[in-house]
mmCIF file of N, CA and C in Angstrom:
data_model
loop_
_atom_site.group_PDB
_atom_site.id
_atom_site.type_symbol
_atom_site.label_atom_id
_atom_site.label_comp_id
_atom_site.label_asym_id
_atom_site.label_seq_id
_atom_site.Cartn_x
_atom_site.Cartn_y
_atom_site.Cartn_z
ATOM 1 N N MET A 1 -48.516 156.654 -133.018
ATOM 2 C CA MET A 1 -49.679 157.408 -132.889
ATOM 3 C C MET A 1 -49.516 158.152 -131.270
ATOM 4 N N ALA A 2 -50.182 159.460 -131.251
ATOM 5 C CA ALA A 2 -50.240 159.991 -130.129
ATOM 6 C C ALA A 2 -51.472 160.760 -129.930
ATOM 7 N N SER A 3 -51.917 160.942 -128.885
ATOM 8 C CA SER A 3 -53.327 161.808 -128.678
ATOM 9 C C SER A 3 -53.308 162.566 -127.570
ATOM 10 N N SER A 4 -53.888 163.777 -127.816
ATOM 11 C CA SER A 4 -53.887 164.767 -126.915
ATOM 12 C C SER A 4 -55.329 165.040 -126.304
ATOM 13 N N GLY A 5 -56.288 164.182 -126.682
ATOM 14 C CA GLY A 5 -57.782 164.178 -126.287
ATOM 15 C C GLY A 5 -58.428 164.966 -127.240
ATOM 16 N N ARG A 6 -57.886 165.908 -127.986
ATOM 17 C CA ARG A 6 -58.663 166.675 -129.188
ATOM 18 C C ARG A 6 -58.234 166.076 -130.370
ATOM 19 N N TYR A 7 -57.004 165.740 -130.328
ATOM 20 C CA TYR A 7 -56.493 165.291 -131.717
ATOM 21 C C TYR A 7 -55.653 163.879 -131.744
ATOM 22 N N THR A 8 -55.674 163.083 -132.687
ATOM 23 C CA THR A 8 -54.897 161.917 -132.815
ATOM 24 C C THR A 8 -54.052 162.298 -133.852
ATOM 25 N N VAL A 9 -52.529 161.982 -133.497
ATOM 26 C CA VAL A 9 -51.471 162.281 -134.670
ATOM 27 C C VAL A 9 -50.912 160.753 -134.871
ATOM 28 N N TYR A 10 -50.663 160.397 -136.299
ATOM 29 C CA TYR A 10 -50.379 159.365 -136.857
ATOM 30 C C TYR A 10 -49.016 159.692 -137.678
ATOM 31 N N SER A 11 -48.139 158.755 -137.542
ATOM 32 C CA SER A 11 -46.853 159.003 -138.608
ATOM 33 C C SER A 11 -46.952 157.795 -139.485
ATOM 34 N N ASN A 12 -46.662 158.025 -140.759
ATOM 35 C CA ASN A 12 -46.443 156.964 -141.884
ATOM 36 C C ASN A 12 -47.513 155.994 -141.593
ATOM 37 N N GLN A 13 -48.788 156.455 -141.597
ATOM 38 C CA GLN A 13 -49.910 155.559 -141.742
ATOM 39 C C GLN A 13 -50.299 155.434 -143.119
ATOM 40 N N GLU A 14 -50.691 154.025 -143.426
ATOM 41 C CA GLU A 14 -51.132 153.564 -144.676
ATOM 42 C C GLU A 14 -52.414 154.488 -144.886
ATOM 43 N N ARG A 15 -52.404 155.159 -146.161
ATOM 44 C CA ARG A 15 -53.561 155.952 -146.644
ATOM 45 C C ARG A 15 -53.737 155.961 -148.060
ATOM 46 N N GLY A 16 -54.809 155.713 -148.638
ATOM 47 C CA GLY A 16 -54.762 155.590 -150.048
ATOM 48 C C GLY A 16 -53.964 154.519 -150.772
ATOM 49 N N LYS A 17 -53.134 155.279 -151.572
ATOM 50 C CA LYS A 17 -52.080 154.428 -152.294
ATOM 51 C C LYS A 17 -50.494 154.420 -151.684
ATOM 52 N N GLY A 18 -50.502 154.667 -150.579
ATOM 53 C CA GLY A 18 -49.266 154.909 -149.894
ATOM 54 C C GLY A 18 -49.270 155.170 -148.575
ATOM 55 N N ARG A 19 -48.168 155.881 -148.044
ATOM 56 C CA ARG A 19 -48.071 156.227 -146.603
ATOM 57 C C ARG A 19 -47.832 157.751 -146.171
ATOM 58 N N ALA A 20 -48.834 158.315 -145.647
ATOM 59 C CA ALA A 20 -48.822 159.860 -145.419
ATOM 60 C C ALA A 20 -47.754 159.958 -144.485
ATOM 61 N N ASP A 21 -46.794 161.028 -144.606
ATOM 62 C CA ASP A 21 -45.687 161.226 -143.549
ATOM 63 C C ASP A 21 -46.388 161.812 -142.056
ATOM 64 N N CYS A 22 -47.529 162.603 -142.187
ATOM 65 C CA CYS A 22 -47.917 162.895 -140.777
ATOM 66 C C CYS A 22 -49.337 163.145 -141.127
ATOM 67 N N LEU A 23 -50.455 162.459 -140.278
ATOM 68 C CA LEU A 23 -51.915 162.911 -140.381
ATOM 69 C C LEU A 23 -52.139 163.010 -138.953
ATOM 70 N N ILE A 24 -53.019 164.096 -138.689
ATOM 71 C CA ILE A 24 -53.449 164.934 -137.629
ATOM 72 C C ILE A 24 -55.162 164.828 -137.827
ATOM 73 N N LYS A 25 -55.690 163.890 -136.953
ATOM 74 C CA LYS A 25 -57.070 163.582 -136.976
ATOM 75 C C LYS A 25 -57.876 164.143 -135.621
ATOM 76 N N PRO A 26 -58.830 165.061 -135.898
ATOM 77 C CA PRO A 26 -59.387 165.717 -134.600
ATOM 78 C C PRO A 26 -60.354 164.655 -134.262
ATOM 79 N N ILE A 27 -60.800 164.608 -132.985
ATOM 80 C CA ILE A 27 -61.870 163.701 -132.483
ATOM 81 C C ILE A 27 -63.015 164.227 -132.889
ATOM 82 N N ASP A 28 -63.279 165.330 -132.920
ATOM 83 C CA ASP A 28 -64.612 166.044 -133.412
ATOM 84 C C ASP A 28 -64.551 166.115 -135.041
ATOM 85 N N LYS A 29 -65.302 165.340 -135.703
ATOM 86 C CA LYS A 29 -65.280 165.459 -137.125
ATOM 87 C C LYS A 29 -65.551 166.493 -138.002
ATOM 88 N N ASN A 30 -66.171 167.541 -137.111
ATOM 89 C CA ASN A 30 -66.368 168.982 -137.459
ATOM 90 C C ASN A 30 -65.191 169.845 -137.641
ATOM 91 N N ALA A 31 -64.121 169.443 -136.995
ATOM 92 C CA ALA A 31 -62.965 170.288 -137.006
ATOM 93 C C ALA A 31 -62.046 169.778 -138.329
ATOM 94 N N ALA A 32 -60.953 170.657 -138.626
ATOM 95 C CA ALA A 32 -60.306 170.259 -139.760
ATOM 96 C C ALA A 32 -59.071 169.022 -139.457
ATOM 97 N N ALA A 33 -59.062 168.306 -140.271
ATOM 98 C CA ALA A 33 -57.874 167.221 -140.415
ATOM 99 C C ALA A 33 -56.745 167.697 -141.165
ATOM 100 N N ILE A 34 -55.496 167.265 -140.872
ATOM 101 C CA ILE A 34 -54.352 167.977 -141.470
ATOM 102 C C ILE A 34 -53.654 166.563 -142.002
ATOM 103 N N VAL A 35 -53.177 166.754 -143.313
ATOM 104 C CA VAL A 35 -52.154 165.643 -143.832
ATOM 105 C C VAL A 35 -50.883 166.499 -144.231
ATOM 106 N N VAL A 36 -49.853 166.065 -143.834
ATOM 107 C CA VAL A 36 -48.364 166.659 -144.229
ATOM 108 C C VAL A 36 -47.633 165.664 -144.950
ATOM 109 N N GLU A 37 -47.089 166.120 -145.890
ATOM 110 C CA GLU A 37 -45.865 165.381 -146.658
ATOM 111 C C GLU A 37 -44.752 166.163 -146.578
ATOM 112 N N TYR A 38 -43.502 165.639 -146.070
ATOM 113 C CA TYR A 38 -42.290 166.131 -146.003
ATOM 114 C C TYR A 38 -41.380 165.803 -147.252
ATOM 115 N N LYS A 39 -40.524 166.651 -147.624
ATOM 116 C CA LYS A 39 -39.400 166.302 -148.505
ATOM 117 C C LYS A 39 -38.052 167.014 -148.036
ATOM 118 N N HIS A 40 -37.312 166.086 -147.725
ATOM 119 C CA HIS A 40 -35.751 166.407 -147.189
ATOM 120 C C HIS A 40 -34.759 166.507 -148.392
ATOM 121 N N LEU A 41 -34.415 167.611 -148.562
ATOM 122 C CA LEU A 41 -33.523 167.958 -149.731
ATOM 123 C C LEU A 41 -31.917 167.820 -149.294
ATOM 124 N N LYS A 42 -31.237 167.053 -149.871
ATOM 125 C CA LYS A 42 -29.944 166.918 -149.438
ATOM 126 C C LYS A 42 -28.874 168.006 -150.157
ATOM 127 N N ASN A 43 -29.375 168.726 -151.133
ATOM 128 C CA ASN A 43 -28.379 169.759 -151.700
ATOM 129 C C ASN A 43 -29.025 171.020 -151.676
ATOM 130 N N GLU A 44 -28.321 171.848 -151.111
ATOM 131 C CA GLU A 44 -28.944 173.328 -151.125
ATOM 132 C C GLU A 44 -29.158 174.065 -152.206
ATOM 133 N N SER A 45 -28.588 173.388 -153.464
ATOM 134 C CA SER A 45 -29.053 173.978 -154.691
ATOM 135 C C SER A 45 -30.524 173.443 -155.269
ATOM 136 N N ASP A 46 -31.130 172.496 -154.583
ATOM 137 C CA ASP A 46 -32.287 172.102 -155.009
ATOM 138 C C ASP A 46 -33.400 173.179 -154.770
ATOM 139 N N ASN A 47 -34.522 173.244 -155.414
ATOM 140 C CA ASN A 47 -35.623 174.201 -155.567
ATOM 141 C C ASN A 47 -36.763 173.684 -154.327
ATOM 142 N N LEU A 48 -36.629 174.340 -153.216
ATOM 143 C CA LEU A 48 -37.227 174.248 -152.136
ATOM 144 C C LEU A 48 -39.031 174.240 -152.450
ATOM 145 N N LYS A 49 -39.150 175.339 -153.088
ATOM 146 C CA LYS A 49 -40.841 175.782 -153.570
ATOM 147 C C LYS A 49 -41.247 174.709 -154.269
ATOM 148 N N GLU A 50 -40.250 174.271 -155.391
ATOM 149 C CA GLU A 50 -40.870 173.196 -156.201
ATOM 150 C C GLU A 50 -41.041 171.773 -155.556
ATOM 151 N N GLU A 51 -40.086 171.510 -154.650
ATOM 152 C CA GLU A 51 -40.304 170.162 -153.820
ATOM 153 C C GLU A 51 -41.495 170.252 -152.839
ATOM 154 N N ALA A 52 -41.918 171.425 -152.129
ATOM 155 C CA ALA A 52 -42.945 171.416 -151.466
ATOM 156 C C ALA A 52 -44.189 171.488 -152.429
ATOM 157 N N ASN A 53 -44.108 171.922 -153.429
ATOM 158 C CA ASN A 53 -45.381 171.587 -154.501
ATOM 159 C C ASN A 53 -45.498 170.226 -154.695
ATOM 160 N N LYS A 54 -44.361 169.585 -154.958
ATOM 161 C CA LYS A 54 -44.283 168.148 -155.497
ATOM 162 C C LYS A 54 -44.953 167.356 -154.146
ATOM 163 N N ALA A 55 -44.459 167.646 -152.935
ATOM 164 C CA ALA A 55 -45.191 167.061 -151.729
ATOM 165 C C ALA A 55 -46.681 167.260 -151.778
ATOM 166 N N LEU A 56 -47.174 168.472 -152.165
ATOM 167 C CA LEU A 56 -48.546 168.569 -151.997
ATOM 168 C C LEU A 56 -49.204 167.756 -153.062
ATOM 169 N N LYS A 57 -48.876 167.621 -154.131
ATOM 170 C CA LYS A 57 -49.190 166.974 -155.277
ATOM 171 C C LYS A 57 -49.159 165.362 -155.044
ATOM 172 N N GLN A 58 -48.244 164.887 -154.136
ATOM 173 C CA GLN A 58 -48.282 163.530 -153.764
ATOM 174 C C GLN A 58 -49.247 163.115 -152.912
ATOM 175 N N ILE A 59 -49.789 164.168 -152.109
ATOM 176 C CA ILE A 59 -50.920 163.829 -151.312
ATOM 177 C C ILE A 59 -52.181 163.639 -152.228
ATOM 178 N N GLU A 60 -52.297 164.275 -153.181
ATOM 179 C CA GLU A 60 -53.581 164.091 -154.082
ATOM 180 C C GLU A 60 -53.283 162.788 -155.047
ATOM 181 N N GLU A 61 -52.012 162.550 -155.593
ATOM 182 C CA GLU A 61 -51.927 161.540 -156.501
ATOM 183 C C GLU A 61 -51.996 160.233 -155.702
ATOM 184 N N LYS A 62 -51.569 160.104 -154.324
ATOM 185 C CA LYS A 62 -51.675 158.854 -153.751
ATOM 186 C C LYS A 62 -52.606 158.748 -152.908
ATOM 187 N N SER A 63 -53.805 159.758 -153.026
ATOM 188 C CA SER A 63 -55.142 159.747 -152.331
ATOM 189 C C SER A 63 -55.157 159.602 -150.984
ATOM 190 N N TYR A 64 -54.153 160.442 -150.434
ATOM 191 C CA TYR A 64 -53.913 160.309 -148.849
ATOM 192 C C TYR A 64 -55.475 160.864 -148.107
ATOM 193 N N LEU A 65 -56.120 161.692 -148.881
ATOM 194 C CA LEU A 65 -57.339 162.314 -148.284
ATOM 195 C C LEU A 65 -58.535 161.246 -148.257
ATOM 196 N N HIS A 66 -58.654 160.055 -149.256
ATOM 197 C CA HIS A 66 -59.700 159.356 -149.289
ATOM 198 C C HIS A 66 -60.278 158.670 -147.963
ATOM 199 N N ASN A 67 -59.436 158.046 -147.339
ATOM 200 C CA ASN A 67 -60.042 157.544 -145.982
ATOM 201 C C ASN A 67 -60.569 158.586 -145.069
ATOM 202 N N LEU A 68 -60.075 159.789 -145.001
ATOM 203 C CA LEU A 68 -60.574 160.795 -144.219
ATOM 204 C C LEU A 68 -61.880 161.287 -144.639
ATOM 205 N N LYS A 69 -62.230 161.404 -145.931
ATOM 206 C CA LYS A 69 -63.532 161.687 -146.260
ATOM 207 C C LYS A 69 -64.476 160.680 -146.200
ATOM 208 N N THR A 70 -64.079 159.412 -146.272
ATOM 209 C CA THR A 70 -64.951 158.352 -146.042
ATOM 210 C C THR A 70 -65.308 158.136 -144.459
ATOM 211 N N GLU A 71 -64.379 158.582 -143.604
ATOM 212 C CA GLU A 71 -64.436 158.478 -142.227
ATOM 213 C C GLU A 71 -65.342 159.752 -141.689
ATOM 214 N N GLY A 72 -65.855 160.722 -142.619
ATOM 215 C CA GLY A 72 -66.787 161.778 -142.235
ATOM 216 C C GLY A 72 -66.121 163.042 -141.907
ATOM 217 N N TYR A 73 -64.742 163.243 -142.268
ATOM 218 C CA TYR A 73 -64.315 164.444 -142.206
ATOM 219 C C TYR A 73 -64.496 165.331 -143.500
ATOM 220 N N SER A 74 -65.112 166.624 -143.365
ATOM 221 C CA SER A 74 -65.120 167.352 -144.649
ATOM 222 C C SER A 74 -64.339 168.246 -144.725
ATOM 223 N N ARG A 75 -63.510 168.799 -143.714
ATOM 224 C CA ARG A 75 -62.479 169.725 -143.542
ATOM 225 C C ARG A 75 -61.174 169.217 -143.624
ATOM 226 N N VAL A 76 -60.193 169.262 -144.827
ATOM 227 C CA VAL A 76 -59.098 168.662 -144.618
ATOM 228 C C VAL A 76 -58.011 169.812 -145.128
ATOM 229 N N HIS A 77 -57.054 170.075 -144.211
ATOM 230 C CA HIS A 77 -55.882 170.869 -144.671
ATOM 231 C C HIS A 77 -54.762 170.063 -145.173
ATOM 232 N N LYS A 78 -53.951 170.406 -146.292
ATOM 233 C CA LYS A 78 -52.920 169.646 -146.769
ATOM 234 C C LYS A 78 -51.638 170.698 -146.835
ATOM 235 N N TYR A 79 -50.523 170.095 -146.508
ATOM 236 C CA TYR A 79 -49.295 170.866 -146.443
ATOM 237 C C TYR A 79 -48.292 170.023 -146.868
ATOM 238 N N GLY A 80 -47.343 170.498 -147.869
ATOM 239 C CA GLY A 80 -46.348 169.928 -148.452
ATOM 240 C C GLY A 80 -45.072 170.616 -147.977
ATOM 241 N N ILE A 81 -44.192 170.160 -147.194
ATOM 242 C CA ILE A 81 -43.134 170.922 -146.627
ATOM 243 C C ILE A 81 -41.633 170.208 -147.173
ATOM 244 N N ALA A 82 -40.941 171.332 -147.771
ATOM 245 C CA ALA A 82 -39.729 170.897 -148.160
ATOM 246 C C ALA A 82 -38.639 171.524 -147.309
ATOM 247 N N PHE A 83 -37.554 170.795 -146.687
ATOM 248 C CA PHE A 83 -36.420 171.471 -146.213
ATOM 249 C C PHE A 83 -35.201 171.005 -146.557
ATOM 250 N N HIS A 84 -34.350 171.810 -146.131
ATOM 251 C CA HIS A 84 -32.729 171.599 -146.089
ATOM 252 C C HIS A 84 -31.986 172.308 -145.045
ATOM 253 N N LYS A 85 -31.429 171.466 -144.095
ATOM 254 C CA LYS A 85 -30.933 172.017 -143.073
ATOM 255 C C LYS A 85 -31.940 173.024 -142.254
ATOM 256 N N LYS A 86 -31.692 174.160 -141.990
ATOM 257 C CA LYS A 86 -32.746 175.234 -141.224
ATOM 258 C C LYS A 86 -33.540 176.109 -142.280
ATOM 259 N N THR A 87 -33.487 175.741 -143.569
ATOM 260 C CA THR A 87 -34.375 176.422 -144.445
ATOM 261 C C THR A 87 -35.531 175.559 -144.803
ATOM 262 N N CYS A 88 -36.712 176.215 -145.161
ATOM 263 C CA CYS A 88 -37.848 175.294 -145.406
ATOM 264 C C CYS A 88 -38.830 176.336 -146.314
ATOM 265 N N GLU A 89 -39.727 175.566 -146.984
ATOM 266 C CA GLU A 89 -40.859 175.937 -147.873
ATOM 267 C C GLU A 89 -42.024 175.166 -147.583
ATOM 268 N N VAL A 90 -43.217 175.932 -147.541
ATOM 269 C CA VAL A 90 -44.429 175.311 -147.231
ATOM 270 C C VAL A 90 -45.426 175.539 -148.266
ATOM 271 N N ALA A 91 -45.961 174.462 -148.853
ATOM 272 C CA ALA A 91 -47.117 174.745 -149.920
ATOM 273 C C ALA A 91 -48.437 174.177 -149.298
ATOM 274 N N MET A 92 -49.303 174.979 -149.309
ATOM 275 C CA MET A 92 -50.765 174.648 -148.790
ATOM 276 C C MET A 92 -51.779 174.362 -149.817
ATOM 277 N N GLY A 93 -52.571 173.409 -149.676
ATOM 278 C CA GLY A 93 -53.792 173.131 -150.346
ATOM 279 C C GLY A 93 -54.993 173.024 -149.590
#
């Protein structure tokens, strides 16, 4: 956990039915919270876009947003990020 005074950043914190890779919670609950799920691909031939979308789907399936909503955050941005070496794809929801 790290804090900047405006946001607190959590890594692998228990959320819903699993652990979100990265969670960024603003101190002000009117500001947007952010949930990020990463997928590291070992093979260059894997489909980055498909894996980024899988990461985004995982956020929903594992209910990573549930606690944020019960804590009073109404705006939450979701990002699924898939990467292989220096190449990445980002899916947003």
